[in-house]
Short mmCIF file of C-alpha atoms and ligand atoms in Angstrom, two decimals:
data_model
loop_
_atom_site.label_atom_id
_atom_site.label_comp_id
_atom_site.label_asym_id
_atom_site.label_seq_id
_atom_site.Cartn_x
_atom_site.Cartn_y
_atom_site.Cartn_z
CA MET K 1 121.81 81.36 110.71
CA SER K 2 121.50 80.96 114.46
CA LYS K 3 118.09 81.63 115.77
CA ASP K 4 119.16 84.34 118.24
CA LYS K 5 120.86 86.72 115.84
CA ILE K 6 119.85 88.21 112.59
CA ASN K 7 121.86 90.24 110.14
CA LEU K 8 119.65 93.14 109.21
CA GLN K 9 121.71 94.10 106.20
CA LYS K 10 121.65 90.56 104.86
CA GLU K 11 117.91 90.32 105.32
CA TYR K 12 117.43 93.68 103.69
CA ILE K 13 119.51 92.68 100.68
CA LYS K 14 117.76 89.33 100.46
CA THR K 15 114.42 91.04 99.91
CA GLN K 16 115.78 93.03 96.94
CA ILE K 17 114.04 95.97 98.55
CA SER K 18 117.23 98.01 98.38
CA LYS K 19 117.26 97.55 94.64
CA ILE K 20 113.70 98.72 94.24
CA ILE K 21 114.13 101.67 96.58
CA ASN K 22 117.33 102.71 94.83
CA SER K 23 115.73 102.56 91.43
CA LEU K 24 112.74 104.47 92.79
CA ASN K 25 115.12 107.18 94.00
CA GLU K 26 117.12 107.28 90.81
CA GLU K 27 114.49 106.94 88.14
CA LEU K 28 111.78 109.06 89.67
CA ILE K 29 112.44 112.77 89.72
CA GLY K 30 111.39 114.77 92.79
CA LEU K 31 108.59 113.21 94.89
CA THR K 32 110.77 113.42 98.01
CA PRO K 33 107.90 113.16 100.50
CA VAL K 34 106.57 110.15 98.59
CA LYS K 35 109.95 108.43 98.59
CA VAL K 36 110.34 109.05 102.32
CA ARG K 37 106.93 107.53 103.07
CA ILE K 38 107.61 104.49 100.93
CA ARG K 39 110.90 103.93 102.68
CA GLU K 40 109.09 104.11 106.02
CA ILE K 41 106.48 101.62 104.93
CA ALA K 42 109.15 99.27 103.58
CA ALA K 43 111.10 99.55 106.84
CA LEU K 44 108.01 98.75 108.88
CA LEU K 45 107.25 95.74 106.73
CA LEU K 46 110.79 94.42 106.95
CA ILE K 47 110.98 94.85 110.74
CA ASP K 48 107.62 93.14 111.02
CA LYS K 49 109.01 90.17 109.08
CA LEU K 50 112.04 90.03 111.36
CA ARG K 51 109.83 90.18 114.45
CA GLN K 52 107.94 87.19 113.13
CA TYR K 53 111.25 85.40 112.78
CA PHE K 54 111.93 85.89 116.51
CA GLY K 55 108.41 84.82 117.37
CA LEU K 56 107.40 88.32 118.43
CA THR K 57 103.89 89.48 117.77
CA SER K 58 103.54 90.77 114.31
CA THR K 59 100.55 92.93 113.74
CA ASN K 60 100.08 92.75 110.01
CA PRO K 61 100.41 96.47 109.53
CA GLY K 62 97.48 97.77 107.57
CA LEU K 63 98.70 98.04 104.03
CA HIS K 64 95.83 99.73 102.27
CA MET K 65 96.84 103.11 100.95
CA SER K 66 95.59 106.39 99.66
CA PHE K 67 97.48 108.26 96.94
CA THR K 68 96.27 111.80 96.48
CA GLY K 69 97.49 114.39 94.03
CA ASN K 70 96.94 116.03 90.69
CA PRO K 71 97.11 114.13 87.40
CA GLY K 72 100.56 113.16 86.16
CA THR K 73 102.24 113.37 89.57
CA GLY K 74 103.29 109.72 89.50
CA LYS K 75 100.51 107.96 91.44
CA THR K 76 100.13 105.05 89.02
CA THR K 77 103.89 104.79 88.53
CA VAL K 78 104.50 104.62 92.29
CA GLY K 79 101.59 102.17 92.69
CA LEU K 80 103.40 99.76 90.37
CA ARG K 81 106.59 100.10 92.39
CA MET K 82 104.65 99.60 95.59
CA ALA K 83 103.19 96.35 94.24
CA ASP K 84 106.77 95.25 93.58
CA ILE K 85 107.91 96.12 97.11
CA LEU K 86 105.00 94.26 98.69
CA PHE K 87 105.71 91.27 96.49
CA GLN K 88 109.43 91.21 97.35
CA LEU K 89 108.53 91.27 101.03
CA LYS K 90 106.12 88.41 100.38
CA TYR K 91 103.12 90.37 101.62
CA ILE K 92 101.30 89.61 98.43
CA LYS K 93 101.68 86.42 96.43
CA LYS K 94 101.60 87.69 92.87
CA GLY K 95 102.61 91.33 92.88
CA HIS K 96 100.45 92.46 89.98
CA LEU K 97 98.57 95.74 89.96
CA LEU K 98 95.05 95.98 88.62
CA THR K 99 93.83 99.50 87.85
CA VAL K 100 90.08 100.06 87.87
CA THR K 101 87.62 102.93 88.01
CA ARG K 102 83.99 103.14 89.08
CA ASP K 103 82.71 101.65 85.83
CA ASP K 104 84.65 98.44 86.41
CA LEU K 105 83.05 97.95 89.82
CA VAL K 106 79.56 99.41 89.63
CA GLY K 107 76.77 98.14 87.39
CA GLN K 108 73.99 100.11 85.69
CA TYR K 109 71.15 97.95 86.95
CA ILE K 110 70.03 96.36 90.15
CA GLY K 111 71.92 93.15 90.88
CA HIS K 112 74.81 93.94 88.53
CA THR K 113 77.17 95.59 90.99
CA ALA K 114 77.98 92.75 93.38
CA PRO K 115 79.05 90.29 90.67
CA LYS K 116 81.05 92.99 88.91
CA THR K 117 82.89 94.04 92.05
CA LYS K 118 83.51 90.43 93.06
CA GLU K 119 84.91 89.60 89.65
CA VAL K 120 87.38 92.49 89.90
CA LEU K 121 88.38 91.49 93.42
CA LYS K 122 88.99 87.95 92.23
CA LYS K 123 91.30 89.19 89.49
CA ALA K 124 93.15 91.45 91.93
CA MET K 125 93.71 88.80 94.63
CA GLY K 126 97.36 88.26 95.42
CA GLY K 127 98.18 91.72 94.15
CA VAL K 128 97.24 95.37 94.40
CA LEU K 129 93.87 96.79 93.42
CA PHE K 130 94.38 100.39 92.33
CA ILE K 131 91.10 102.29 92.29
CA ASP K 132 91.59 105.47 90.31
CA GLU K 133 89.33 108.46 91.01
CA ALA K 134 87.91 106.44 93.88
CA TYR K 135 85.56 109.26 94.98
CA TYR K 136 83.29 108.50 92.03
CA LEU K 137 82.28 105.36 93.90
CA TYR K 138 80.24 107.48 96.23
CA LYS K 139 77.50 109.85 95.09
CA PRO K 140 76.27 111.76 98.12
CA ASP K 141 73.17 113.13 96.35
CA ASN K 142 71.87 109.69 95.44
CA GLU K 143 70.99 107.33 98.29
CA ARG K 144 70.29 104.42 95.99
CA ASP K 145 73.45 104.70 94.02
CA TYR K 146 74.95 101.26 93.38
CA GLY K 147 78.39 102.64 94.26
CA SER K 148 77.71 102.14 97.95
CA GLU K 149 77.11 98.46 97.28
CA ALA K 150 80.57 98.22 95.75
CA ILE K 151 82.05 100.06 98.74
CA GLU K 152 80.40 97.60 101.17
CA ILE K 153 81.91 94.59 99.42
CA LEU K 154 85.25 96.31 99.14
CA LEU K 155 85.25 97.07 102.86
CA GLN K 156 84.66 93.46 103.79
CA VAL K 157 87.50 92.24 101.62
CA MET K 158 89.82 95.00 102.85
CA GLU K 159 89.14 93.86 106.40
CA ASN K 160 88.98 90.08 106.04
CA GLN K 161 91.46 89.36 103.28
CA ARG K 162 94.22 91.76 104.23
CA ASP K 163 96.78 89.09 103.54
CA ASP K 164 95.65 88.54 99.98
CA LEU K 165 94.92 91.98 98.68
CA VAL K 166 96.18 95.52 99.09
CA VAL K 167 93.89 98.32 97.97
CA ILE K 168 95.19 101.71 96.84
CA LEU K 169 92.59 104.47 96.50
CA ALA K 170 93.78 107.29 94.27
CA GLY K 171 92.58 110.66 93.05
CA TYR K 172 92.60 114.43 93.44
CA LYS K 173 93.17 115.49 97.05
CA GLU K 174 90.01 117.50 97.86
CA PRO K 175 87.39 115.06 96.56
CA MET K 176 89.30 112.18 98.19
CA ASP K 177 89.24 113.97 101.55
CA LYS K 178 85.48 114.48 101.18
CA PHE K 179 85.06 110.87 100.13
CA TYR K 180 86.79 109.68 103.33
CA GLU K 181 84.68 112.04 105.43
CA SER K 182 81.50 110.48 104.04
CA ASN K 183 82.90 106.96 104.33
CA PRO K 184 84.59 106.71 107.73
CA GLY K 185 84.61 102.92 107.53
CA LEU K 186 86.79 103.11 104.48
CA SER K 187 88.96 105.85 105.89
CA SER K 188 89.74 103.86 109.02
CA ARG K 189 90.96 100.94 106.96
CA VAL K 190 93.41 103.00 104.98
CA ALA K 191 96.49 103.35 107.13
CA ASN K 192 98.86 105.02 104.71
CA HIS K 193 98.02 108.37 103.17
CA ILE K 194 100.54 109.64 100.68
CA ASP K 195 100.28 113.07 99.09
CA PHE K 196 101.81 113.59 95.66
CA PRO K 197 102.96 117.19 95.19
CA ASP K 198 102.98 118.96 91.85
CA PHE K 199 106.37 119.02 90.16
CA SER K 200 108.38 122.23 90.10
CA VAL K 201 109.51 123.60 86.73
CA PRO K 202 113.12 122.37 87.26
CA GLU K 203 111.75 118.90 88.07
CA LEU K 204 109.57 118.97 84.96
CA ILE K 205 112.63 119.91 82.91
CA LYS K 206 114.56 116.97 84.35
CA ILE K 207 111.66 114.67 83.45
CA ALA K 208 111.58 116.15 79.93
CA LYS K 209 115.29 115.47 79.48
CA ILE K 210 114.90 111.87 80.60
CA ILE K 211 112.03 111.34 78.17
CA LEU K 212 113.95 112.97 75.31
CA SER K 213 117.11 110.99 75.89
CA GLU K 214 115.07 107.77 75.97
CA GLN K 215 113.83 108.72 72.52
CA GLN K 216 117.32 109.81 71.39
CA TYR K 217 116.43 113.46 71.09
CA ARG K 218 117.83 116.47 72.95
CA PHE K 219 117.12 120.17 73.43
CA THR K 220 119.48 122.84 72.17
CA ASN K 221 120.25 125.34 74.94
CA GLU K 222 117.77 127.78 73.42
CA ALA K 223 115.13 125.08 73.22
CA GLU K 224 115.60 124.23 76.87
CA ASN K 225 115.07 127.88 77.79
CA ALA K 226 112.00 127.99 75.58
CA PHE K 227 110.66 124.88 77.27
CA ILE K 228 111.22 126.42 80.71
CA GLU K 229 109.19 129.38 79.52
CA TYR K 230 106.56 127.07 78.06
CA LEU K 231 106.18 125.09 81.30
CA THR K 232 106.06 128.20 83.44
CA LYS K 233 103.06 129.37 81.40
CA ARG K 234 101.47 125.95 80.94
CA ARG K 235 101.58 125.19 84.66
CA GLU K 236 99.21 128.06 85.35
CA LYS K 237 96.62 126.92 82.79
CA PRO K 238 93.71 124.61 83.46
CA LEU K 239 94.09 120.88 82.86
CA PHE K 240 97.81 120.95 83.48
CA ALA K 241 98.82 117.34 84.09
CA ASN K 242 102.42 117.52 85.33
CA ALA K 243 104.65 114.81 83.85
CA ARG K 244 101.91 113.78 81.44
CA SER K 245 101.68 117.30 80.01
CA VAL K 246 105.45 117.25 79.57
CA LYS K 247 105.14 114.06 77.55
CA ASN K 248 102.41 115.52 75.37
CA ALA K 249 104.32 118.75 74.80
CA LEU K 250 107.39 116.79 73.74
CA ASP K 251 105.31 114.73 71.31
CA ARG K 252 104.18 117.98 69.70
CA ALA K 253 107.73 119.37 69.66
CA ARG K 254 108.95 116.27 67.80
CA MET K 255 106.17 116.79 65.30
CA LYS K 256 107.23 120.42 64.78
CA GLN K 257 110.82 119.34 64.40
CA ALA K 258 109.86 116.80 61.75
CA ASN K 259 107.87 119.45 59.93
CA ARG K 260 110.71 121.93 60.09
CA ILE K 261 113.17 119.42 58.67
CA PHE K 262 110.65 118.36 56.02
CA ASP K 263 110.15 121.97 54.91
CA ASN K 264 113.87 122.21 54.23
CA TYR K 265 114.20 118.92 52.41
CA ASN K 266 116.48 120.34 49.73
CA ARG K 267 119.50 120.49 51.99
CA THR K 268 121.71 117.76 53.39
CA LEU K 269 120.89 116.42 56.81
CA THR K 270 123.16 115.48 59.65
CA LYS K 271 122.46 113.17 62.57
CA LYS K 272 122.49 116.26 64.75
CA ASP K 273 119.62 117.76 62.74
CA LEU K 274 117.53 114.70 63.50
CA VAL K 275 118.38 114.66 67.19
CA GLU K 276 118.02 118.30 68.12
CA ILE K 277 114.83 120.01 69.17
CA GLU K 278 115.22 123.72 68.52
CA ALA K 279 113.60 126.68 70.26
CA SER K 280 111.29 127.27 67.28
CA ASP K 281 109.84 123.78 67.76
CA ILE K 282 108.69 124.87 71.19
CA LEU K 283 107.83 128.49 70.54
CA GLN K 284 105.16 127.57 67.97
CA SER K 285 102.91 126.42 70.77
CA THR K 286 99.64 128.34 71.02
CA ILE K 287 100.56 129.20 74.57
CA PHE K 288 102.91 131.87 73.19
CA VAL K 289 100.36 133.61 70.98
N1 ADP X 301 108.77 111.35 89.30
C1 ADP X 301 108.75 111.05 87.99
N2 ADP X 301 109.89 111.07 87.28
C2 ADP X 301 109.86 110.77 85.97
N3 ADP X 301 108.75 110.47 85.27
C3 ADP X 301 107.59 110.45 85.93
C4 ADP X 301 107.52 110.73 87.32
N4 ADP X 301 106.25 110.64 87.73
C5 ADP X 301 105.55 110.31 86.64
N5 ADP X 301 106.34 110.18 85.57
C6 ADP X 301 105.88 109.85 84.23
O1 ADP X 301 104.75 110.65 83.98
C7 ADP X 301 103.68 109.90 83.44
C8 ADP X 301 102.43 110.08 84.28
O2 ADP X 301 102.61 109.49 85.54
P1 ADP X 301 101.45 108.65 86.25
O3 ADP X 301 102.08 107.74 87.25
O4 ADP X 301 100.56 108.03 85.23
O5 ADP X 301 100.68 109.83 87.01
P2 ADP X 301 99.25 109.78 87.74
O6 ADP X 301 98.87 108.35 87.93
O7 ADP X 301 99.47 110.52 89.02
O8 ADP X 301 98.31 110.52 86.83
C9 ADP X 301 104.15 108.47 83.38
O9 ADP X 301 104.42 108.18 82.06
C10 ADP X 301 105.41 108.42 84.20
O10 ADP X 301 106.37 107.59 83.60
MG1 MG X 302 97.18 107.41 87.15
#
């Protein structure tokens, strides 16, 4: 390739980014704002690479990220994809994702936190460190909490080893916002904030159907309607966890189906009997009583 021209499409294909973005779009239901942001980040990274190629200044765009949203909205799933994208673009050498929480970073006793945090950082180098429920690192009512020690070390690495490690801080939106307010140093080093919306009922149904077909099950029409009704009620209850709650509900429905078939063991079975989830398998949920 001559040094004064570059084929954007070729470069794009070479990175395999298109493949990852397409599979992100196809396999993940909903999450439109998330997909748009990821595409923007990927575009920025690719253009930055191409600028380097022409000898233009490339300002290693800050890659640390914040994923906020309720449980089961796809934060961990997207984090894994993000690690892949960063790896394909050669921003990180290994492309693995290490998920940790406060307990992995912070010790119980004086002197335990620094070695713990450093050990985790060592393992994460070359990849993505995904800190789940990151706000637990900071306890505002306790000045001597060891969490702030972990944050200090983290900050240094986020600043000085940007080429070796990408940090994603994840958790519920409100406590994360508060966490950033109390830790402006951290906030200023996180360039990309991505909000994960709750899924709508139709999106949850699509997710349910994907899960079922992966397991070689399917809803009857009545069962699908029952599940719509179930999700509409379940969504309003506490501890609703989006796609994760869908998974759990389907596990229970399969159990009910097995029980129903078992109770009628004296008749012949067809393949269809074993594949179909019926409305009664859903309607037995305590949410309907
Ligand atoms: N957009 C999506 N489409 C299909 N399945 C999804 C989607 N988002 C999440 N899931 C599934 O839901 C489950 C929970 O997602 P996860 O990424 O662990 O959520 P979070 O980290 O936000 O709690 C995972 O098993 C994942 O495969
Ligand atoms: Mg998660």
